[in-house]
CSV table of C-alpha atoms in Angstrom, one decimal:
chain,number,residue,atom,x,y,z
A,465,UNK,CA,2.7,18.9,6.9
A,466,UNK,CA,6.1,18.6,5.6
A,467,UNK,CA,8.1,15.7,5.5
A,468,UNK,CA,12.0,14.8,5.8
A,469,UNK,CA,14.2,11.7,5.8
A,470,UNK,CA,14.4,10.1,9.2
A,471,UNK,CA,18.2,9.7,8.8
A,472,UNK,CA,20.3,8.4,5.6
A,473,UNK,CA,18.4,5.3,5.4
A,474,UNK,CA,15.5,6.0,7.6
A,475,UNK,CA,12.3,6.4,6.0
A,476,UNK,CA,10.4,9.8,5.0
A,477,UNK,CA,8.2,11.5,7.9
A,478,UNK,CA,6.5,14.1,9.2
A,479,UNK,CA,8.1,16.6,11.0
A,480,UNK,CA,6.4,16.1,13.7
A,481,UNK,CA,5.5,12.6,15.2
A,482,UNK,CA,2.6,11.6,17.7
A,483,UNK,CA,4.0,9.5,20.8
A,484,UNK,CA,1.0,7.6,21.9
A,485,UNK,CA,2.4,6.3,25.5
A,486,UNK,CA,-0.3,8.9,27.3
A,487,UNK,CA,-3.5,7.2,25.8
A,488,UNK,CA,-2.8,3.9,27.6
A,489,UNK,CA,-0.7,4.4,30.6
A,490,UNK,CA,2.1,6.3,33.3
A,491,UNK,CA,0.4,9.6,32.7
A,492,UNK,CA,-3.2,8.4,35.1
A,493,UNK,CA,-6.6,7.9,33.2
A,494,UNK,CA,-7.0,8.5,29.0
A,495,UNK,CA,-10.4,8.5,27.4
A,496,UNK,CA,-10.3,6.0,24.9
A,497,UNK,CA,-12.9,7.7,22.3
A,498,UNK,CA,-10.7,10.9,22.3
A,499,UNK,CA,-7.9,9.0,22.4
A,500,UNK,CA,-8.8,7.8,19.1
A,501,UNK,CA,-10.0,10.8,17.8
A,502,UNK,CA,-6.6,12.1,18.6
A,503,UNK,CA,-5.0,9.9,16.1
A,504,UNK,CA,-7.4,10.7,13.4
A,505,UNK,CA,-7.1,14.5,13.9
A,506,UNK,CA,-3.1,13.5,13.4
A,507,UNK,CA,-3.3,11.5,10.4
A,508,UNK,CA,-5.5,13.5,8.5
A,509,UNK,CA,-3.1,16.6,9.9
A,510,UNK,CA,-0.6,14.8,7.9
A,511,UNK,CA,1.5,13.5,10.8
A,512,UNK,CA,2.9,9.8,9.7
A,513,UNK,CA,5.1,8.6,12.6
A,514,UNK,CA,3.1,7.3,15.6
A,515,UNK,CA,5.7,6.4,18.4
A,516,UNK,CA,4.4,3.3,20.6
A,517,UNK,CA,6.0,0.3,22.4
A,518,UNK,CA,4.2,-3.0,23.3
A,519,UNK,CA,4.4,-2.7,27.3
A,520,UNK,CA,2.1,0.8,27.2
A,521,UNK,CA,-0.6,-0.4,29.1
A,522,UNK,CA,0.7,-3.9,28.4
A,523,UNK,CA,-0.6,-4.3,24.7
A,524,UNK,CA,-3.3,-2.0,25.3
A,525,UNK,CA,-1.8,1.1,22.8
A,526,UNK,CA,-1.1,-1.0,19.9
A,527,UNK,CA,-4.5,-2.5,20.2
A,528,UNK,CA,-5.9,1.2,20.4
A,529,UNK,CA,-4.0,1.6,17.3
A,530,UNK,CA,-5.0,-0.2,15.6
A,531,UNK,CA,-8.9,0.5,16.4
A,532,UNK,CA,-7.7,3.7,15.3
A,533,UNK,CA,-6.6,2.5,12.0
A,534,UNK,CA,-9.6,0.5,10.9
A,535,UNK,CA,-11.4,3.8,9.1
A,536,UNK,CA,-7.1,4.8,7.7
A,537,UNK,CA,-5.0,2.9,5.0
A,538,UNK,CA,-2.1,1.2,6.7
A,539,UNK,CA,0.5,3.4,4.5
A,540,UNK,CA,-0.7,6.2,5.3
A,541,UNK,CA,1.7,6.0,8.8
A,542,UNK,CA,4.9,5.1,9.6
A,543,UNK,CA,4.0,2.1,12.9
A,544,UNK,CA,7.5,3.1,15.4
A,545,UNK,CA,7.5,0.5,18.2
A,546,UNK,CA,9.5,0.3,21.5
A,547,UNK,CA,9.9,-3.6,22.8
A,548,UNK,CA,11.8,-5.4,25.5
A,549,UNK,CA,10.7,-3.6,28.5
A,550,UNK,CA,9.3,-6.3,31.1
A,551,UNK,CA,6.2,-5.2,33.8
A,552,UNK,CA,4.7,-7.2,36.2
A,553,UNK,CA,0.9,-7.4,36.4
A,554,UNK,CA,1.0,-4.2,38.7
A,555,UNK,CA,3.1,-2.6,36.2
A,556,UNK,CA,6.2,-2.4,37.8
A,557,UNK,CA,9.3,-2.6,35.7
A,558,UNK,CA,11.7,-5.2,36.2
A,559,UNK,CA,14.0,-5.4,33.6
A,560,UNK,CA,14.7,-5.7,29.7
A,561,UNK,CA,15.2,-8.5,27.7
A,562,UNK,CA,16.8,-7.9,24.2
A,563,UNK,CA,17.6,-12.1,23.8
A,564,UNK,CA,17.6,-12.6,20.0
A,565,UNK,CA,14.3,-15.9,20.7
A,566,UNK,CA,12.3,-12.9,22.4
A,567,UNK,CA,12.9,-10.1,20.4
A,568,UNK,CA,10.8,-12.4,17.2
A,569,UNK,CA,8.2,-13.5,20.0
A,570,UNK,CA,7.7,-9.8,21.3
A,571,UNK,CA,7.3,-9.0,17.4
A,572,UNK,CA,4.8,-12.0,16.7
A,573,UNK,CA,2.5,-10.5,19.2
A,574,UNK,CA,2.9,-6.8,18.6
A,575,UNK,CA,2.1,-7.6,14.8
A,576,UNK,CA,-1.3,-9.1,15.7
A,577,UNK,CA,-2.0,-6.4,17.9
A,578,UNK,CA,-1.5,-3.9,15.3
A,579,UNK,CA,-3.1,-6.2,12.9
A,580,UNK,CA,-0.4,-5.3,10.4
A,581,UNK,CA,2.3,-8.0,8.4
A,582,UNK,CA,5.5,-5.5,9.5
A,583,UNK,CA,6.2,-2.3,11.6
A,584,UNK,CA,8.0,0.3,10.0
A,585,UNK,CA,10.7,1.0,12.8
A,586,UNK,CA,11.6,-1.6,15.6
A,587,UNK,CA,13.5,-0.5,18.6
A,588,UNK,CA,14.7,-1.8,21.8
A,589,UNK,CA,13.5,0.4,24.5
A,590,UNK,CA,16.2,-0.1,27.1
A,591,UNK,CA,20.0,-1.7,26.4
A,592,UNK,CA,19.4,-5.2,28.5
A,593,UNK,CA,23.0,-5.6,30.1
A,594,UNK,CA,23.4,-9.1,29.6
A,595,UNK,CA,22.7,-9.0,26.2
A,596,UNK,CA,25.2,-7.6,23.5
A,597,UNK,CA,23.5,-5.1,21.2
A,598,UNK,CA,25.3,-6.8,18.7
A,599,UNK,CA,22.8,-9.8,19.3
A,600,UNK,CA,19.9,-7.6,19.5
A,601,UNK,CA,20.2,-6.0,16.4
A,602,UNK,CA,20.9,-9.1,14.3
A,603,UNK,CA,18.1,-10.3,15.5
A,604,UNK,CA,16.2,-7.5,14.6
A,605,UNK,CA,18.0,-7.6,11.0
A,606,UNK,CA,16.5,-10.9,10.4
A,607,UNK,CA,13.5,-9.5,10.5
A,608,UNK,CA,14.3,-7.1,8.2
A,609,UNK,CA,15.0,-9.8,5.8
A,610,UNK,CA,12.1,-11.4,6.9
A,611,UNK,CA,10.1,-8.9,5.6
A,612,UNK,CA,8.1,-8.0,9.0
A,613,UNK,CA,10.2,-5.0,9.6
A,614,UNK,CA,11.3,-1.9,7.6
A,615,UNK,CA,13.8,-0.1,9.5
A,616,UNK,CA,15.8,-0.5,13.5
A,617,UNK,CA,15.8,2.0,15.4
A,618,UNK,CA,18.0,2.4,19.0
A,619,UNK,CA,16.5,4.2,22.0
A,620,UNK,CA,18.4,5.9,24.7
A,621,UNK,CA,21.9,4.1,24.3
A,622,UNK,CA,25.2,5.9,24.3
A,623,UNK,CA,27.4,6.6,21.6
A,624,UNK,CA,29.2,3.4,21.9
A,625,UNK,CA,26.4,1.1,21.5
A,626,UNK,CA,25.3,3.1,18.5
A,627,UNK,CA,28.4,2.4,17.1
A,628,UNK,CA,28.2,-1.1,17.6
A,629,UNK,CA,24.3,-1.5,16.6
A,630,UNK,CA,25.2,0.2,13.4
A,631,UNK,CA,28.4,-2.2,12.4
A,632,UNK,CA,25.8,-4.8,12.4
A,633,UNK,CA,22.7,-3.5,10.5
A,634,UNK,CA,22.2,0.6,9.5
A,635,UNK,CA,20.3,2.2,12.0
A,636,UNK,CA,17.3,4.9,10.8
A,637,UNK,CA,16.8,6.9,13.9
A,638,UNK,CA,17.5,7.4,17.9
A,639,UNK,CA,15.2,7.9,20.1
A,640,UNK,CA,16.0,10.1,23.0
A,641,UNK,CA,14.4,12.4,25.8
A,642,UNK,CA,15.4,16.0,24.0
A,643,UNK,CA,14.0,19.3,25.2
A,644,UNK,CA,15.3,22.9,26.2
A,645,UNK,CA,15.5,21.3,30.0
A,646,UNK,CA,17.0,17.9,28.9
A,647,UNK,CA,20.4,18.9,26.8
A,648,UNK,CA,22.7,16.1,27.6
A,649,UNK,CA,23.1,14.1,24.7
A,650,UNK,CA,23.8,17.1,22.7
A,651,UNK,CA,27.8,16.7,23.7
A,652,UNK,CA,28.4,13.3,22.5
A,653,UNK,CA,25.5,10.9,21.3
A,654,UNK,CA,24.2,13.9,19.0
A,655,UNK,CA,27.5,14.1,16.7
A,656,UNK,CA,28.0,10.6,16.3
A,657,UNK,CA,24.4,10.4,15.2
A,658,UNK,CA,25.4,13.1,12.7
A,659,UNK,CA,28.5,10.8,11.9
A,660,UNK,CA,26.9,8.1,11.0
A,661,UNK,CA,23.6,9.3,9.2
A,662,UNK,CA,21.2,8.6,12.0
A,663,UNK,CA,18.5,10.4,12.7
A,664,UNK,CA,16.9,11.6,16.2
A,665,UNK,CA,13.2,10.8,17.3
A,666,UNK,CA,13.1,13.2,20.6
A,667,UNK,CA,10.7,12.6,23.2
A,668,UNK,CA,9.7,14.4,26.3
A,669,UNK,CA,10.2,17.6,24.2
A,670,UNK,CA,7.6,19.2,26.7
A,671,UNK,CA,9.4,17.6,29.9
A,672,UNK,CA,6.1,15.7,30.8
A,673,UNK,CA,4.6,18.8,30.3
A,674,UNK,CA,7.0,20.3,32.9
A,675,UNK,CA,7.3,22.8,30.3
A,676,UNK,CA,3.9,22.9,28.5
A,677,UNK,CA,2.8,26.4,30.3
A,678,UNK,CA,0.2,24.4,31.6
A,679,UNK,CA,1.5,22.8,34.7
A,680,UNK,CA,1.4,24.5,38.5
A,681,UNK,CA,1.9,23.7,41.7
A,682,UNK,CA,-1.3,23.3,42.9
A,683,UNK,CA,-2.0,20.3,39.8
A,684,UNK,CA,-3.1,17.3,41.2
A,685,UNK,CA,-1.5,13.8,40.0
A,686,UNK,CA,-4.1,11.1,39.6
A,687,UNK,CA,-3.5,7.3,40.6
A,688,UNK,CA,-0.9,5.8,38.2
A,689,UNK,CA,0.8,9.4,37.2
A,690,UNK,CA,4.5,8.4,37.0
A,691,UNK,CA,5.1,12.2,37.8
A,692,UNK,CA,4.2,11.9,41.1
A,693,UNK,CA,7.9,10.0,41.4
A,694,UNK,CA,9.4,12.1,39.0
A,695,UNK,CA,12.2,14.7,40.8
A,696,UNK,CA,11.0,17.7,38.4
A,697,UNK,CA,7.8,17.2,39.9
A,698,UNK,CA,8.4,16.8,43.3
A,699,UNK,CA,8.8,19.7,46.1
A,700,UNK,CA,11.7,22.7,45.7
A,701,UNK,CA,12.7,21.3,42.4
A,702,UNK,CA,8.8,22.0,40.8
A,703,UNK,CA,9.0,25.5,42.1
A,704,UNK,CA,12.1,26.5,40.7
A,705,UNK,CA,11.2,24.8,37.6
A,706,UNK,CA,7.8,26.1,37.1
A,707,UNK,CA,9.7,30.2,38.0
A,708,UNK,CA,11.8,29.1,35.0
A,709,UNK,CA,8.4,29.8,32.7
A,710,UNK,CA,7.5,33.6,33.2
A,711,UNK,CA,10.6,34.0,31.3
A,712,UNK,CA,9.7,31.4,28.8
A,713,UNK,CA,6.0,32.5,28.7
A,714,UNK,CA,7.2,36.0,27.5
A,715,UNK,CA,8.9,35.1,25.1
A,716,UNK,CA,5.6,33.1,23.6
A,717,UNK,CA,3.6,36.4,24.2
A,718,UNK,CA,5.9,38.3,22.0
A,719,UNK,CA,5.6,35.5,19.0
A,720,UNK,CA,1.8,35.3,19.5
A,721,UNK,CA,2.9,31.6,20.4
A,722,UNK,CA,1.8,29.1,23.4
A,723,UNK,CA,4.7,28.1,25.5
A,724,UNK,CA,4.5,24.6,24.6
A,725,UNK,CA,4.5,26.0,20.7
A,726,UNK,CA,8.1,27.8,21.4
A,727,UNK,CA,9.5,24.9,23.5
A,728,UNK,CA,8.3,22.6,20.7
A,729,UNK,CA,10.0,24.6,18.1
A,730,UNK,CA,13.0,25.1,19.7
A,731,UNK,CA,13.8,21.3,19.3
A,732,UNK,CA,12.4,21.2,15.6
A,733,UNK,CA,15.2,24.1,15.1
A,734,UNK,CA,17.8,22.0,16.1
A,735,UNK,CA,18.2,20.1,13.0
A,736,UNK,CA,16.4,19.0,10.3
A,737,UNK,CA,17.3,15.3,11.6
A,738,UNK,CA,15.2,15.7,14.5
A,739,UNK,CA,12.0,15.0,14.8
A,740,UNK,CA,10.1,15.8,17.9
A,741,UNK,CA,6.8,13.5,19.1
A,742,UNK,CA,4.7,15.1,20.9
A,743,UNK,CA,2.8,13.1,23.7
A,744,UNK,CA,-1.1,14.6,22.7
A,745,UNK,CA,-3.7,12.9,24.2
A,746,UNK,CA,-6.3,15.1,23.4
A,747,UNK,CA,-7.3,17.1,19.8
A,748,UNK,CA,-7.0,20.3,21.1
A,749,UNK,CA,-3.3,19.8,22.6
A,750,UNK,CA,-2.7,18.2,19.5
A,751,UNK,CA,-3.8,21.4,17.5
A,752,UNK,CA,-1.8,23.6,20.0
A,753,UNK,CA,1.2,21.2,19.5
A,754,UNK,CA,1.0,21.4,15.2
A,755,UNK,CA,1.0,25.0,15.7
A,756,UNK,CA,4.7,25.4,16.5
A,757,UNK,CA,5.6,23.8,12.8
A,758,UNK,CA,4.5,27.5,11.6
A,759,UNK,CA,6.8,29.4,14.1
A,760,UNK,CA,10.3,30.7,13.0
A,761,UNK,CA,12.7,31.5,15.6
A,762,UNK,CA,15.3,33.8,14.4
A,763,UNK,CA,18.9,33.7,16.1
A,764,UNK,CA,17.5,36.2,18.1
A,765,UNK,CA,14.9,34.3,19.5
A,766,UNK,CA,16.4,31.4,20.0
A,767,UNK,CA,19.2,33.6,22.2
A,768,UNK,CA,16.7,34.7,24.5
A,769,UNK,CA,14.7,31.2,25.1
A,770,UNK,CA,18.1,29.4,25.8
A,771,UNK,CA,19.0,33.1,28.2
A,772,UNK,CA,15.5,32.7,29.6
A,773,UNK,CA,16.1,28.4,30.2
A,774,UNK,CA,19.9,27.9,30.4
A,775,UNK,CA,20.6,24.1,29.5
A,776,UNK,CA,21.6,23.6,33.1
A,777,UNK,CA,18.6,25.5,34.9
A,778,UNK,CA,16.5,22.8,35.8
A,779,UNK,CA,16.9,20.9,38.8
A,780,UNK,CA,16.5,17.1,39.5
A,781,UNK,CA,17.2,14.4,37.2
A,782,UNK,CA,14.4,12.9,34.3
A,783,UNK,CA,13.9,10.1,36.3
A,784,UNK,CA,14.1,8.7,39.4
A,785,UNK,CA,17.7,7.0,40.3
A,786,UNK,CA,16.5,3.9,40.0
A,787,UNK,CA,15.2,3.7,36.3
A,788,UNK,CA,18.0,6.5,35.8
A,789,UNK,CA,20.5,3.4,35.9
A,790,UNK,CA,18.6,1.6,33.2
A,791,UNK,CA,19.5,4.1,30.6
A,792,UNK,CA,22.8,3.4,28.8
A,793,UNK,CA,22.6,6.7,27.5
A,794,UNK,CA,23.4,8.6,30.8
A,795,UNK,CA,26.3,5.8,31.5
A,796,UNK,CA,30.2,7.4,32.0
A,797,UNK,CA,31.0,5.0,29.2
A,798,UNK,CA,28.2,6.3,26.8
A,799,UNK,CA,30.3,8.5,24.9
């Protein structure tokens, strides 16, 4: 597995990363002993950045983390974690809370569920509107002094707040929803990224697995499957989206390649400052998922994938509306 700087000051990962949210929650049921044996298949693939945030399954992924970390050495991975996000015990969300006093208590707790002394990357999932990121980061940069955290990370903010977080503390990465179906931050958040040095951590580089080449109509959603609100997911918009594949499976057929493999290396060849997480639950998706590090697409190729999935192909947004207007990053003012 290669390795590259996660932006100018970030640390050194794997190409890939592993985003563990599926093990513990929003995608229905996970079995915990594969689960685990997911992780191990990563690690010993070579794959150092697992991608987690404390409100997956309410503590329950860093806790399966760090099960999973007993039988590995602590250095060998690079711990990413998402915090801020508030749930209420039947998992709704209602809100963020990026407050300087509950950023160090969110920390405090997501240390001992790692059963770690620092994470490698902290991140506030969400902007909280009441809070300047200006506060949130400084807090966050205390920590850094503190010792219990390496590196701050931003997730889906706007180029604006990125701006801001980084006149306060230099930021290592961005994390952001980036796949052949969801383009937008490539106009403005991308190049001040680039600007500045900071690296991208994208997610949802399978679309939920929208794009895997495994999804039909017919799939059923089990209880707890955010999908099932999702509008890629839901009735005219699925099947258009799903028609969109035949074109994308061909293409796979004529690199020997799964579809998941092109769409996955579609986004690694979009820079060498982003790095893709893929959301395996399972060894053999994870083996599927590795394999796109070994594909080249030549300009050629990558022509007839973005012919085959025009950036504005897909229909319905990423979210629903509602937890569309918590994201700073598709705001009018995030450019």
């Amino acid at each position: 597995m290669k390795t590259q700087q996660l932006g100018s000051t970030g640390p050194q990962s794997s190409v890939i990363g592993l985003g563990c949210m599926g093990m513990s929650d929003l995608y229905g049921p996970a079995d915990e002993t594969e689960s685990i044996a997911t992780l191990h298949a990563a690690i010993d693939a070579g794959i150092t950045l697992l991608d987690t945030g404390d409100f997956y399954g309410m503590g329950h992924n860093e806790m399966l983390i760090r099960e999973a970390l007993r039988s590995r050495k602590r250095d060998q991975v690079l711990l990413s974690v998402k915090f801020g996000a508030m749930r209420d015990p039947a998992g709704a969300w209602i809100g963020s809370d990026g407050r300087p006093e509950a950023v160090k208590n969110f920390l405090s707790y997501t240390l001992r569920r790692l059963g770690t002394d620092h994470i490698d990357i902290y991140r506030p999932a969400r902007l909280d509107p009441n809070v300047p990121i200006e506060e949130t980061v400084g807090a966050i940069a205390d920590l850094v002094k503190a010792g219990y955290v390496r590196h701050i990370g931003l997730s889906e903010v706007g180029a604006q707040t990125i701006r801001r977080a980084q006149a306060v503390h230099p930021i290592s990465d961005l994390q952001i929803e980036y796949s052949l179906v969801s383009r937008g931050f490539e106009a403005e958040i991308l190049p001040v990224c680039r600007e500045l040095g900071i690296g991208v951590t994208a997610y949802g580089v399978l679309s939920r697995g929208l794009i895997s080449g495994h999804w039909n109509k017919d799939k059923t959603l089990t209880p707890g499957d955010f999908r099932s609100r999702s509008p890629r997911f839901s009735g005219d918009n699925l099947a258009h989206n799903l028609s969109l594949m035949d074109a994308l499976r061909a293409i796979a057929d004529s690199k020997q390649a799964t579809v998941a493999q092109i769409a996955i290396a579609w986004v690694m060849s979009r820079g060498s400052d982003i790095v893709p997480l893929v959301g395996a639950r399972r060894r053999d998706r994870l083996a599927e998922s590795l394999g796109a590090s070994n594909i080249q697409l030549s300009a050629d190729d990558l022509g007839r994938i973005e012919t085959a999935l025009p950036a504005d192909a897909i229909a319905g947004e990423r979210y629903a509306p509602v937890m569309m207007a918590h994201l700073d990053s598709e705001q009018p003012h995030a450019g």
